[in-house]
Amino acid sequence: MSDRLRIVALEEHVVLPAIMEAWSRSGVPELPNLGFGDGPVAQRLRDTADMRLAHMDDQGVDVAVLSISSPGVQNLPDSDAVAVARDTNDQLAAIVADNPDRFQAFAAIPTQSPSAASAELERAVTELGFPGAMLYGRTGSKLADDPEYDELYAAAERLQVPLHFHPQMPVQAVMDAYYSNIGPIGTALAGPAIGWYYDLGVQYLRMIFSGVFDRYPDLQVIAGHWGEVVLFYLDHTGFFADAGGLARPLADYFKQNFWVAGSGTVSSRYLRWTAEVVGTERMLYSTDYPFTYGFRPGGFPYVDTSAGVARSFLEDAPFTDEQKADIAHRNWERLTPRATNPTRRPGQGLPHA
């Protein structure tokens, strides 16, 4: 390429004191993927300064859009979630304000309370300058298509900001039915090996078939992990669109309401398939830091973005320079014009859309 790509990565995880303290109070297991302990993942999750910036430079990432590690505030008691989300977002905003050229952030949203969820999204966007929010599918047993979410979806549509969904562990009944009695691998299969993606992908389909995007046709959702499995079955699942009473073909929802990123899975096959299904004009970029940084068991090449791989993967993609720039940063800037306008800085406050 003639000019160096500017890469904005959208699924870059952190944990902060406000939410770690709340997780501890509520009895959440203190695991490394939630920032507890002294292992490399935990240390990297907690770091929002020198180590993270050095690793971004090593990856070749220019801007990281920070988000709380899954499941955000959505596993907290209702009594805690609203205040913790607010404190967490204030802490995120302070990190961004200290280094606005390298960081942006997705808001944490207390989905336990519909009115509080929409109010916190509004505050995060209009007062803190956030470009959108990160959601984690279910809240308790309430799935993403539950009518209680309508107030939040309406607010996101009105504010013209995207909602990035991230998976979390399936409900216990699914864990017991599909992932039990096979030893330690069961937990991995239920989670980031494959179970996460089926869990959230089915929720995307539920959102479509329950009419969420017909009620809110301008709602924009960011799907990580190359579309959470569903994208690879659209040619088949779309056959059943009539039975679901869809107003338009199933694939149209993914081309009009969804944006797709790879979450650090550097597979050229997935990249090409995603481009063929939704087009490079609906693709974004992410590395899923720190969960894909510096880990290559047995030489497995597809989930390590360190040593410049995050950059070379995109630079070497079979696309034109214009398409690469779209994926790297321009699609993100088009999707979030208020938050990514270089003339304003996070925390200044923004007018309503």
mmCIF file of C-alpha atoms in Angstrom:
data_model
loop_
_atom_site.group_PDB
_atom_site.id
_atom_site.type_symbol
_atom_site.label_atom_id
_atom_site.label_comp_id
_atom_site.label_asym_id
_atom_site.label_seq_id
_atom_site.Cartn_x
_atom_site.Cartn_y
_atom_site.Cartn_z
ATOM 1 C CA MET A 1 0.000 0.000 0.000
ATOM 2 C CA SER A 2 1.184 3.504 -0.780
ATOM 3 C CA ASP A 3 -0.005 5.036 2.499
ATOM 4 C CA ARG A 4 0.052 3.480 5.949
ATOM 5 C CA LEU A 5 -3.381 2.272 7.026
ATOM 6 C CA ARG A 6 -4.869 3.907 10.097
ATOM 7 C CA ILE A 7 -6.344 1.002 12.058
ATOM 8 C CA VAL A 8 -9.141 1.466 14.586
ATOM 9 C CA ALA A 9 -9.783 -1.696 16.618
ATOM 10 C CA LEU A 10 -13.242 -2.004 18.158
ATOM 11 C CA GLU A 11 -13.228 -4.896 20.609
ATOM 12 C CA GLU A 12 -10.371 -4.118 22.938
ATOM 13 C CA HIS A 13 -11.159 -5.159 26.481
ATOM 14 C CA VAL A 14 -10.392 -3.600 29.847
ATOM 15 C CA VAL A 15 -11.437 -4.004 33.445
ATOM 16 C CA LEU A 16 -11.571 -1.065 35.819
ATOM 17 C CA PRO A 17 -11.729 -0.678 39.615
ATOM 18 C CA ALA A 18 -15.429 0.220 39.720
ATOM 19 C CA ILE A 19 -16.579 -2.984 38.060
ATOM 20 C CA MET A 20 -13.993 -5.265 39.655
ATOM 21 C CA GLU A 21 -15.109 -4.136 43.089
ATOM 22 C CA ALA A 22 -18.747 -4.751 42.121
ATOM 23 C CA TRP A 23 -17.976 -8.227 40.768
ATOM 24 C CA SER A 24 -16.213 -9.079 44.043
ATOM 25 C CA ARG A 25 -19.138 -7.798 46.130
ATOM 26 C CA SER A 26 -21.624 -9.857 44.133
ATOM 27 C CA GLY A 27 -19.649 -13.096 44.411
ATOM 28 C CA VAL A 28 -18.621 -13.367 40.767
ATOM 29 C CA PRO A 29 -15.730 -15.869 40.457
ATOM 30 C CA GLU A 30 -12.457 -13.935 40.437
ATOM 31 C CA LEU A 31 -11.109 -15.241 37.142
ATOM 32 C CA PRO A 32 -8.200 -13.952 35.023
ATOM 33 C CA ASN A 33 -10.550 -13.054 32.153
ATOM 34 C CA LEU A 34 -12.180 -10.595 34.564
ATOM 35 C CA GLY A 35 -8.850 -9.061 35.511
ATOM 36 C CA PHE A 36 -8.186 -10.937 38.757
ATOM 37 C CA GLY A 37 -4.766 -12.350 39.590
ATOM 38 C CA ASP A 38 -1.289 -11.788 38.244
ATOM 39 C CA GLY A 39 -1.417 -13.738 34.987
ATOM 40 C CA PRO A 40 -0.676 -11.991 31.692
ATOM 41 C CA VAL A 41 -4.323 -11.683 30.634
ATOM 42 C CA ALA A 42 -5.359 -10.158 33.955
ATOM 43 C CA GLN A 43 -2.470 -7.700 33.947
ATOM 44 C CA ARG A 44 -3.182 -6.624 30.389
ATOM 45 C CA LEU A 45 -6.877 -6.167 31.098
ATOM 46 C CA ARG A 46 -6.135 -3.838 33.996
ATOM 47 C CA ASP A 47 -3.538 -1.780 32.122
ATOM 48 C CA THR A 48 -4.724 1.286 30.235
ATOM 49 C CA ALA A 49 -1.376 3.033 29.825
ATOM 50 C CA ASP A 50 2.171 2.030 28.906
ATOM 51 C CA MET A 51 1.770 -1.738 28.482
ATOM 52 C CA ARG A 52 -1.400 -1.449 26.429
ATOM 53 C CA LEU A 53 0.029 1.272 24.215
ATOM 54 C CA ALA A 54 3.189 -0.764 23.648
ATOM 55 C CA HIS A 55 1.117 -3.800 22.679
ATOM 56 C CA MET A 56 -1.037 -1.693 20.349
ATOM 57 C CA ASP A 57 2.146 -0.487 18.676
ATOM 58 C CA ASP A 58 3.359 -4.078 18.421
ATOM 59 C CA GLN A 59 0.075 -5.136 16.829
ATOM 60 C CA GLY A 60 0.035 -2.146 14.502
ATOM 61 C CA VAL A 61 -3.181 -0.684 15.964
ATOM 62 C CA ASP A 62 -3.551 3.091 16.012
ATOM 63 C CA VAL A 63 -6.777 3.507 18.025
ATOM 64 C CA ALA A 64 -8.417 1.094 20.476
ATOM 65 C CA VAL A 65 -12.103 1.386 21.295
ATOM 66 C CA LEU A 66 -12.122 0.111 24.865
ATOM 67 C CA SER A 67 -14.906 -2.019 26.317
ATOM 68 C CA ILE A 68 -15.403 -3.850 29.583
ATOM 69 C CA SER A 69 -14.620 -7.551 29.511
ATOM 70 C CA SER A 70 -17.696 -9.787 29.118
ATOM 71 C CA PRO A 71 -20.315 -9.690 30.615
ATOM 72 C CA GLY A 72 -19.866 -6.054 31.667
ATOM 73 C CA VAL A 73 -22.388 -4.977 34.284
ATOM 74 C CA GLN A 74 -25.021 -7.409 33.026
ATOM 75 C CA ASN A 75 -24.231 -10.066 35.647
ATOM 76 C CA LEU A 76 -24.613 -7.674 38.588
ATOM 77 C CA PRO A 77 -27.605 -7.389 40.924
ATOM 78 C CA ASP A 78 -30.130 -4.789 39.824
ATOM 79 C CA SER A 79 -29.330 -2.741 42.920
ATOM 80 C CA ASP A 80 -25.685 -2.339 41.813
ATOM 81 C CA ALA A 81 -25.832 -2.233 38.039
ATOM 82 C CA VAL A 82 -26.943 1.357 37.462
ATOM 83 C CA ALA A 83 -24.417 3.003 39.776
ATOM 84 C CA VAL A 84 -21.580 0.703 38.682
ATOM 85 C CA ALA A 85 -22.265 1.372 35.003
ATOM 86 C CA ARG A 86 -22.160 5.095 35.637
ATOM 87 C CA ASP A 87 -18.908 4.899 37.632
ATOM 88 C CA THR A 88 -17.338 2.585 35.063
ATOM 89 C CA ASN A 89 -18.247 4.902 32.192
ATOM 90 C CA ASP A 90 -16.822 7.872 34.062
ATOM 91 C CA GLN A 91 -13.566 5.950 34.524
ATOM 92 C CA LEU A 92 -13.529 4.989 30.835
ATOM 93 C CA ALA A 93 -14.117 8.612 29.853
ATOM 94 C CA ALA A 94 -11.184 9.734 31.976
ATOM 95 C CA ILE A 95 -8.890 7.200 30.281
ATOM 96 C CA VAL A 96 -9.995 8.413 26.854
ATOM 97 C CA ALA A 97 -9.605 12.054 27.837
ATOM 98 C CA ASP A 98 -6.013 11.381 28.934
ATOM 99 C CA ASN A 99 -5.137 9.934 25.519
ATOM 100 C CA PRO A 100 -7.835 10.786 22.956
ATOM 101 C CA ASP A 101 -5.608 10.095 19.960
ATOM 102 C CA ARG A 102 -5.221 6.430 20.943
ATOM 103 C CA PHE A 103 -8.414 5.560 22.842
ATOM 104 C CA GLN A 104 -12.174 5.675 22.433
ATOM 105 C CA ALA A 105 -14.663 3.659 24.476
ATOM 106 C CA PHE A 106 -17.956 1.796 24.381
ATOM 107 C CA ALA A 107 -20.299 2.501 27.265
ATOM 108 C CA ALA A 108 -21.303 -0.134 29.800
ATOM 109 C CA ILE A 109 -25.099 -0.262 29.996
ATOM 110 C CA PRO A 110 -27.260 -1.420 32.958
ATOM 111 C CA THR A 111 -29.769 -3.429 30.942
ATOM 112 C CA GLN A 112 -31.401 -4.665 34.149
ATOM 113 C CA SER A 113 -33.429 -1.429 34.105
ATOM 114 C CA PRO A 114 -34.869 -0.327 30.737
ATOM 115 C CA SER A 115 -35.203 3.339 31.686
ATOM 116 C CA ALA A 116 -31.775 3.467 33.329
ATOM 117 C CA ALA A 117 -30.208 1.710 30.330
ATOM 118 C CA SER A 118 -31.480 4.258 27.826
ATOM 119 C CA ALA A 119 -30.629 7.145 30.166
ATOM 120 C CA GLU A 120 -27.052 5.916 30.629
ATOM 121 C CA LEU A 121 -26.618 5.471 26.889
ATOM 122 C CA GLU A 122 -27.800 9.031 26.364
ATOM 123 C CA ARG A 123 -25.437 10.358 29.038
ATOM 124 C CA ALA A 124 -22.496 8.372 27.682
ATOM 125 C CA VAL A 125 -23.071 9.666 24.157
ATOM 126 C CA THR A 126 -24.102 13.270 24.743
ATOM 127 C CA GLU A 127 -22.022 14.093 27.828
ATOM 128 C CA LEU A 128 -19.043 11.722 27.678
ATOM 129 C CA GLY A 129 -18.678 11.597 23.901
ATOM 130 C CA PHE A 130 -18.804 7.813 23.564
ATOM 131 C CA PRO A 131 -19.423 6.429 20.057
ATOM 132 C CA GLY A 132 -21.835 3.732 21.245
ATOM 133 C CA ALA A 133 -22.211 0.924 23.769
ATOM 134 C CA MET A 134 -21.174 -2.678 24.307
ATOM 135 C CA LEU A 135 -23.943 -5.135 25.220
ATOM 136 C CA TYR A 136 -23.568 -8.785 26.187
ATOM 137 C CA GLY A 137 -26.688 -10.521 24.914
ATOM 138 C CA ARG A 138 -28.730 -11.797 27.814
ATOM 139 C CA THR A 139 -29.378 -10.120 31.122
ATOM 140 C CA GLY A 140 -30.208 -13.008 33.427
ATOM 141 C CA SER A 141 -32.697 -15.044 31.409
ATOM 142 C CA LYS A 142 -33.827 -12.055 29.333
ATOM 143 C CA LEU A 143 -32.627 -12.430 25.735
ATOM 144 C CA ALA A 144 -31.640 -9.593 23.425
ATOM 145 C CA ASP A 145 -35.007 -9.573 21.637
ATOM 146 C CA ASP A 146 -37.010 -9.091 24.833
ATOM 147 C CA PRO A 147 -39.456 -6.167 24.441
ATOM 148 C CA GLU A 148 -37.940 -4.585 27.553
ATOM 149 C CA TYR A 149 -34.924 -3.681 25.407
ATOM 150 C CA ASP A 150 -37.049 -1.600 23.041
ATOM 151 C CA GLU A 151 -36.477 1.596 24.995
ATOM 152 C CA LEU A 152 -32.718 1.115 24.698
ATOM 153 C CA TYR A 153 -32.897 0.270 20.997
ATOM 154 C CA ALA A 154 -35.053 3.301 20.364
ATOM 155 C CA ALA A 155 -32.510 5.495 22.144
ATOM 156 C CA ALA A 156 -29.626 4.052 20.112
ATOM 157 C CA GLU A 157 -31.522 4.685 16.891
ATOM 158 C CA ARG A 158 -32.404 8.248 17.913
ATOM 159 C CA LEU A 159 -28.846 9.010 19.023
ATOM 160 C CA GLN A 160 -27.524 7.383 15.834
ATOM 161 C CA VAL A 161 -24.958 5.258 17.654
ATOM 162 C CA PRO A 162 -24.192 1.555 17.204
ATOM 163 C CA LEU A 163 -24.566 -1.189 19.769
ATOM 164 C CA HIS A 164 -21.696 -3.673 19.732
ATOM 165 C CA PHE A 165 -22.834 -7.051 21.035
ATOM 166 C CA HIS A 166 -20.428 -9.453 22.708
ATOM 167 C CA PRO A 167 -21.225 -13.033 23.756
ATOM 168 C CA GLN A 168 -21.237 -14.440 27.246
ATOM 169 C CA MET A 169 -21.556 -17.940 28.678
ATOM 170 C CA PRO A 170 -24.792 -19.796 27.846
ATOM 171 C CA VAL A 171 -27.415 -20.389 30.511
ATOM 172 C CA GLN A 172 -26.789 -23.267 32.896
ATOM 173 C CA ALA A 173 -29.328 -25.572 31.246
ATOM 174 C CA VAL A 174 -27.447 -25.312 27.951
ATOM 175 C CA MET A 175 -24.140 -25.810 29.743
ATOM 176 C CA ASP A 176 -25.481 -28.972 31.373
ATOM 177 C CA ALA A 177 -27.051 -30.362 28.196
ATOM 178 C CA TYR A 178 -24.210 -29.767 25.747
ATOM 179 C CA TYR A 179 -20.959 -29.110 27.561
ATOM 180 C CA SER A 180 -20.949 -31.257 30.681
ATOM 181 C CA ASN A 181 -19.241 -34.597 31.361
ATOM 182 C CA ILE A 182 -16.357 -34.090 28.920
ATOM 183 C CA GLY A 183 -13.745 -32.767 31.321
ATOM 184 C CA PRO A 184 -12.110 -29.335 31.396
ATOM 185 C CA ILE A 185 -12.627 -28.770 27.675
ATOM 186 C CA GLY A 186 -16.360 -28.439 28.349
ATOM 187 C CA THR A 187 -16.010 -24.961 29.797
ATOM 188 C CA ALA A 188 -13.919 -23.809 26.844
ATOM 189 C CA LEU A 189 -16.395 -25.282 24.351
ATOM 190 C CA ALA A 190 -19.264 -23.575 26.123
ATOM 191 C CA GLY A 191 -17.400 -20.287 25.997
ATOM 192 C CA PRO A 192 -14.867 -18.794 23.602
ATOM 193 C CA ALA A 193 -14.179 -22.014 21.664
ATOM 194 C CA ILE A 194 -17.664 -22.114 20.105
ATOM 195 C CA GLY A 195 -20.602 -21.940 22.553
ATOM 196 C CA TRP A 196 -20.474 -18.167 22.947
ATOM 197 C CA TYR A 197 -21.037 -17.613 19.266
ATOM 198 C CA TYR A 198 -24.011 -19.896 18.870
ATOM 199 C CA ASP A 199 -25.592 -18.313 21.941
ATOM 200 C CA LEU A 200 -25.310 -14.784 20.585
ATOM 201 C CA GLY A 201 -25.913 -15.690 16.937
ATOM 202 C CA VAL A 202 -29.283 -17.201 17.809
ATOM 203 C CA GLN A 203 -30.121 -14.004 19.675
ATOM 204 C CA TYR A 204 -29.355 -12.012 16.516
ATOM 205 C CA LEU A 205 -31.813 -14.196 14.635
ATOM 206 C CA ARG A 206 -34.379 -13.715 17.381
ATOM 207 C CA MET A 207 -33.945 -9.948 17.116
ATOM 208 C CA ILE A 208 -34.570 -10.133 13.384
ATOM 209 C CA PHE A 209 -37.522 -12.540 13.481
ATOM 210 C CA SER A 210 -39.170 -10.785 16.437
ATOM 211 C CA GLY A 211 -39.212 -7.533 14.477
ATOM 212 C CA VAL A 212 -36.625 -5.453 16.351
ATOM 213 C CA PHE A 213 -35.174 -4.078 13.114
ATOM 214 C CA ASP A 214 -38.601 -3.558 11.577
ATOM 215 C CA ARG A 215 -39.555 -1.407 14.570
ATOM 216 C CA TYR A 216 -36.164 0.341 14.554
ATOM 217 C CA PRO A 217 -35.003 0.159 10.923
ATOM 218 C CA ASP A 218 -32.045 2.471 11.506
ATOM 219 C CA LEU A 219 -30.700 0.554 14.521
ATOM 220 C CA GLN A 220 -27.096 -0.481 13.860
ATOM 221 C CA VAL A 221 -25.527 -3.528 15.510
ATOM 222 C CA ILE A 222 -21.860 -4.518 15.431
ATOM 223 C CA ALA A 223 -21.319 -8.279 15.401
ATOM 224 C CA GLY A 224 -17.888 -9.585 16.291
ATOM 225 C CA HIS A 225 -16.303 -12.996 15.682
ATOM 226 C CA TRP A 226 -17.147 -12.840 11.974
ATOM 227 C CA GLY A 227 -20.873 -12.579 12.643
ATOM 228 C CA GLU A 228 -21.206 -15.083 15.496
ATOM 229 C CA VAL A 229 -21.653 -18.215 13.320
ATOM 230 C CA VAL A 230 -24.954 -17.043 11.760
ATOM 231 C CA LEU A 231 -23.279 -15.326 8.832
ATOM 232 C CA PHE A 232 -21.982 -18.656 7.550
ATOM 233 C CA TYR A 233 -25.497 -20.137 7.416
ATOM 234 C CA LEU A 234 -27.451 -17.276 5.843
ATOM 235 C CA ASP A 235 -27.818 -19.065 2.524
ATOM 236 C CA HIS A 236 -29.606 -21.879 4.353
ATOM 237 C CA THR A 237 -31.393 -20.055 7.175
ATOM 238 C CA GLY A 238 -32.745 -17.487 4.722
ATOM 239 C CA PHE A 239 -34.894 -20.237 3.194
ATOM 240 C CA PHE A 240 -37.083 -20.010 6.296
ATOM 241 C CA ALA A 241 -37.606 -16.245 6.142
ATOM 242 C CA ASP A 242 -41.172 -16.595 4.870
ATOM 243 C CA ALA A 243 -42.068 -18.902 7.747
ATOM 244 C CA GLY A 244 -40.764 -16.218 10.093
ATOM 245 C CA GLY A 245 -42.869 -13.518 8.478
ATOM 246 C CA LEU A 246 -39.916 -11.306 7.592
ATOM 247 C CA ALA A 247 -40.644 -8.133 5.696
ATOM 248 C CA ARG A 248 -37.493 -8.565 3.594
ATOM 249 C CA PRO A 249 -34.909 -11.264 2.882
ATOM 250 C CA LEU A 250 -32.883 -12.349 5.874
ATOM 251 C CA ALA A 251 -29.594 -11.322 4.280
ATOM 252 C CA ASP A 252 -30.891 -7.771 3.877
ATOM 253 C CA TYR A 253 -30.932 -7.283 7.640
ATOM 254 C CA PHE A 254 -27.246 -8.147 7.806
ATOM 255 C CA LYS A 255 -26.494 -5.745 4.958
ATOM 256 C CA GLN A 256 -28.563 -2.891 6.398
ATOM 257 C CA ASN A 257 -28.491 -3.275 10.189
ATOM 258 C CA PHE A 258 -25.283 -5.184 10.975
ATOM 259 C CA TRP A 259 -21.580 -4.446 10.768
ATOM 260 C CA VAL A 260 -19.168 -7.339 11.083
ATOM 261 C CA ALA A 261 -15.685 -7.559 12.607
ATOM 262 C CA GLY A 262 -13.362 -10.488 13.145
ATOM 263 C CA SER A 263 -12.439 -10.084 16.830
ATOM 264 C CA GLY A 264 -8.828 -11.033 16.296
ATOM 265 C CA THR A 265 -9.446 -14.312 14.491
ATOM 266 C CA VAL A 266 -6.980 -13.771 11.681
ATOM 267 C CA SER A 267 -8.412 -16.279 9.210
ATOM 268 C CA SER A 268 -8.279 -15.233 5.578
ATOM 269 C CA ARG A 269 -11.102 -17.672 4.814
ATOM 270 C CA TYR A 270 -13.421 -15.960 7.292
ATOM 271 C CA LEU A 271 -12.346 -12.580 5.963
ATOM 272 C CA ARG A 272 -13.172 -13.468 2.357
ATOM 273 C CA TRP A 273 -16.494 -15.064 3.283
ATOM 274 C CA THR A 274 -17.585 -12.043 5.293
ATOM 275 C CA ALA A 275 -16.704 -9.710 2.448
ATOM 276 C CA GLU A 276 -18.674 -11.859 0.026
ATOM 277 C CA VAL A 277 -21.764 -11.966 2.245
ATOM 278 C CA VAL A 278 -22.029 -8.393 3.572
ATOM 279 C CA GLY A 279 -19.468 -6.485 1.500
ATOM 280 C CA THR A 280 -16.386 -4.621 2.667
ATOM 281 C CA GLU A 281 -18.571 -1.539 3.169
ATOM 282 C CA ARG A 282 -20.162 -3.281 6.191
ATOM 283 C CA MET A 283 -16.931 -4.584 7.736
ATOM 284 C CA LEU A 284 -15.040 -3.185 10.717
ATOM 285 C CA TYR A 285 -11.854 -4.257 12.492
ATOM 286 C CA SER A 286 -11.024 -5.582 15.946
ATOM 287 C CA THR A 287 -8.333 -7.624 17.694
ATOM 288 C CA ASP A 288 -10.093 -8.807 20.892
ATOM 289 C CA TYR A 289 -7.089 -7.719 22.949
ATOM 290 C CA PRO A 290 -5.763 -9.138 25.246
ATOM 291 C CA PHE A 291 -7.296 -12.519 24.477
ATOM 292 C CA THR A 292 -5.556 -12.862 21.114
ATOM 293 C CA TYR A 293 -2.241 -11.310 22.076
ATOM 294 C CA GLY A 294 0.874 -13.468 22.298
ATOM 295 C CA PHE A 295 -0.875 -16.841 22.477
ATOM 296 C CA ARG A 296 -0.058 -19.457 19.868
ATOM 297 C CA PRO A 297 -0.392 -22.950 21.376
ATOM 298 C CA GLY A 298 1.303 -25.542 19.216
ATOM 299 C CA GLY A 299 1.966 -22.921 16.581
ATOM 300 C CA PHE A 300 -1.776 -22.421 15.911
ATOM 301 C CA PRO A 301 -1.777 -19.259 13.790
ATOM 302 C CA TYR A 302 -5.331 -17.908 13.806
ATOM 303 C CA VAL A 303 -5.747 -16.229 17.184
ATOM 304 C CA ASP A 304 -2.548 -14.272 17.721
ATOM 305 C CA THR A 305 -2.427 -10.622 16.653
ATOM 306 C CA SER A 306 0.970 -9.809 18.175
ATOM 307 C CA ALA A 307 4.198 -9.061 16.283
ATOM 308 C CA GLY A 308 2.415 -6.931 13.719
ATOM 309 C CA VAL A 309 -0.102 -9.604 12.701
ATOM 310 C CA ALA A 310 -3.124 -7.381 13.391
ATOM 311 C CA ARG A 311 -1.782 -4.991 10.754
ATOM 312 C CA SER A 312 -0.309 -7.422 8.246
ATOM 313 C CA PHE A 313 -3.497 -9.506 8.205
ATOM 314 C CA LEU A 314 -5.449 -6.537 6.869
ATOM 315 C CA GLU A 315 -2.690 -5.077 4.731
ATOM 316 C CA ASP A 316 -2.249 -8.439 2.978
ATOM 317 C CA ALA A 317 -5.986 -8.982 2.448
ATOM 318 C CA PRO A 318 -7.184 -9.543 -1.133
ATOM 319 C CA PHE A 319 -8.908 -6.148 -1.336
ATOM 320 C CA THR A 320 -8.193 -2.813 -2.961
ATOM 321 C CA ASP A 321 -6.453 -0.096 -0.967
ATOM 322 C CA GLU A 322 -9.786 1.724 -0.744
ATOM 323 C CA GLN A 323 -11.532 -1.337 0.656
ATOM 324 C CA LYS A 324 -8.766 -1.909 3.193
ATOM 325 C CA ALA A 325 -9.035 1.694 4.352
ATOM 326 C CA ASP A 326 -12.796 1.273 4.686
ATOM 327 C CA ILE A 327 -12.365 -1.751 6.942
ATOM 328 C CA ALA A 328 -9.463 -0.248 8.870
ATOM 329 C CA HIS A 329 -11.103 3.045 9.848
ATOM 330 C CA ARG A 330 -13.375 4.744 7.322
ATOM 331 C CA ASN A 331 -16.440 2.562 7.908
ATOM 332 C CA TRP A 332 -16.103 3.233 11.637
ATOM 333 C CA GLU A 333 -15.872 6.964 11.016
ATOM 334 C CA ARG A 334 -18.959 6.860 8.781
ATOM 335 C CA LEU A 335 -20.863 4.858 11.374
ATOM 336 C CA THR A 336 -19.950 7.193 14.251
ATOM 337 C CA PRO A 337 -19.478 10.646 12.700
ATOM 338 C CA ARG A 338 -20.132 12.622 15.874
ATOM 339 C CA ALA A 339 -17.747 10.691 18.105
ATOM 340 C CA THR A 340 -14.969 10.347 15.545
ATOM 341 C CA ASN A 341 -15.011 13.946 14.319
ATOM 342 C CA PRO A 342 -11.423 15.104 14.863
ATOM 343 C CA THR A 343 -12.545 18.626 15.818
ATOM 344 C CA ARG A 344 -14.012 17.490 19.152
ATOM 345 C CA ARG A 345 -12.595 15.614 22.073
ATOM 346 C CA PRO A 346 -14.298 13.059 24.336
ATOM 347 C CA GLY A 347 -15.866 14.600 27.393
ATOM 348 C CA GLN A 348 -16.743 17.902 25.720
ATOM 349 C CA GLY A 349 -20.403 16.932 25.464
ATOM 350 C CA LEU A 350 -22.389 16.682 22.275
ATOM 351 C CA PRO A 351 -25.757 18.005 21.064
ATOM 352 C CA HIS A 352 -28.621 15.598 20.574
ATOM 353 C CA ALA A 353 -28.878 13.966 17.186
#
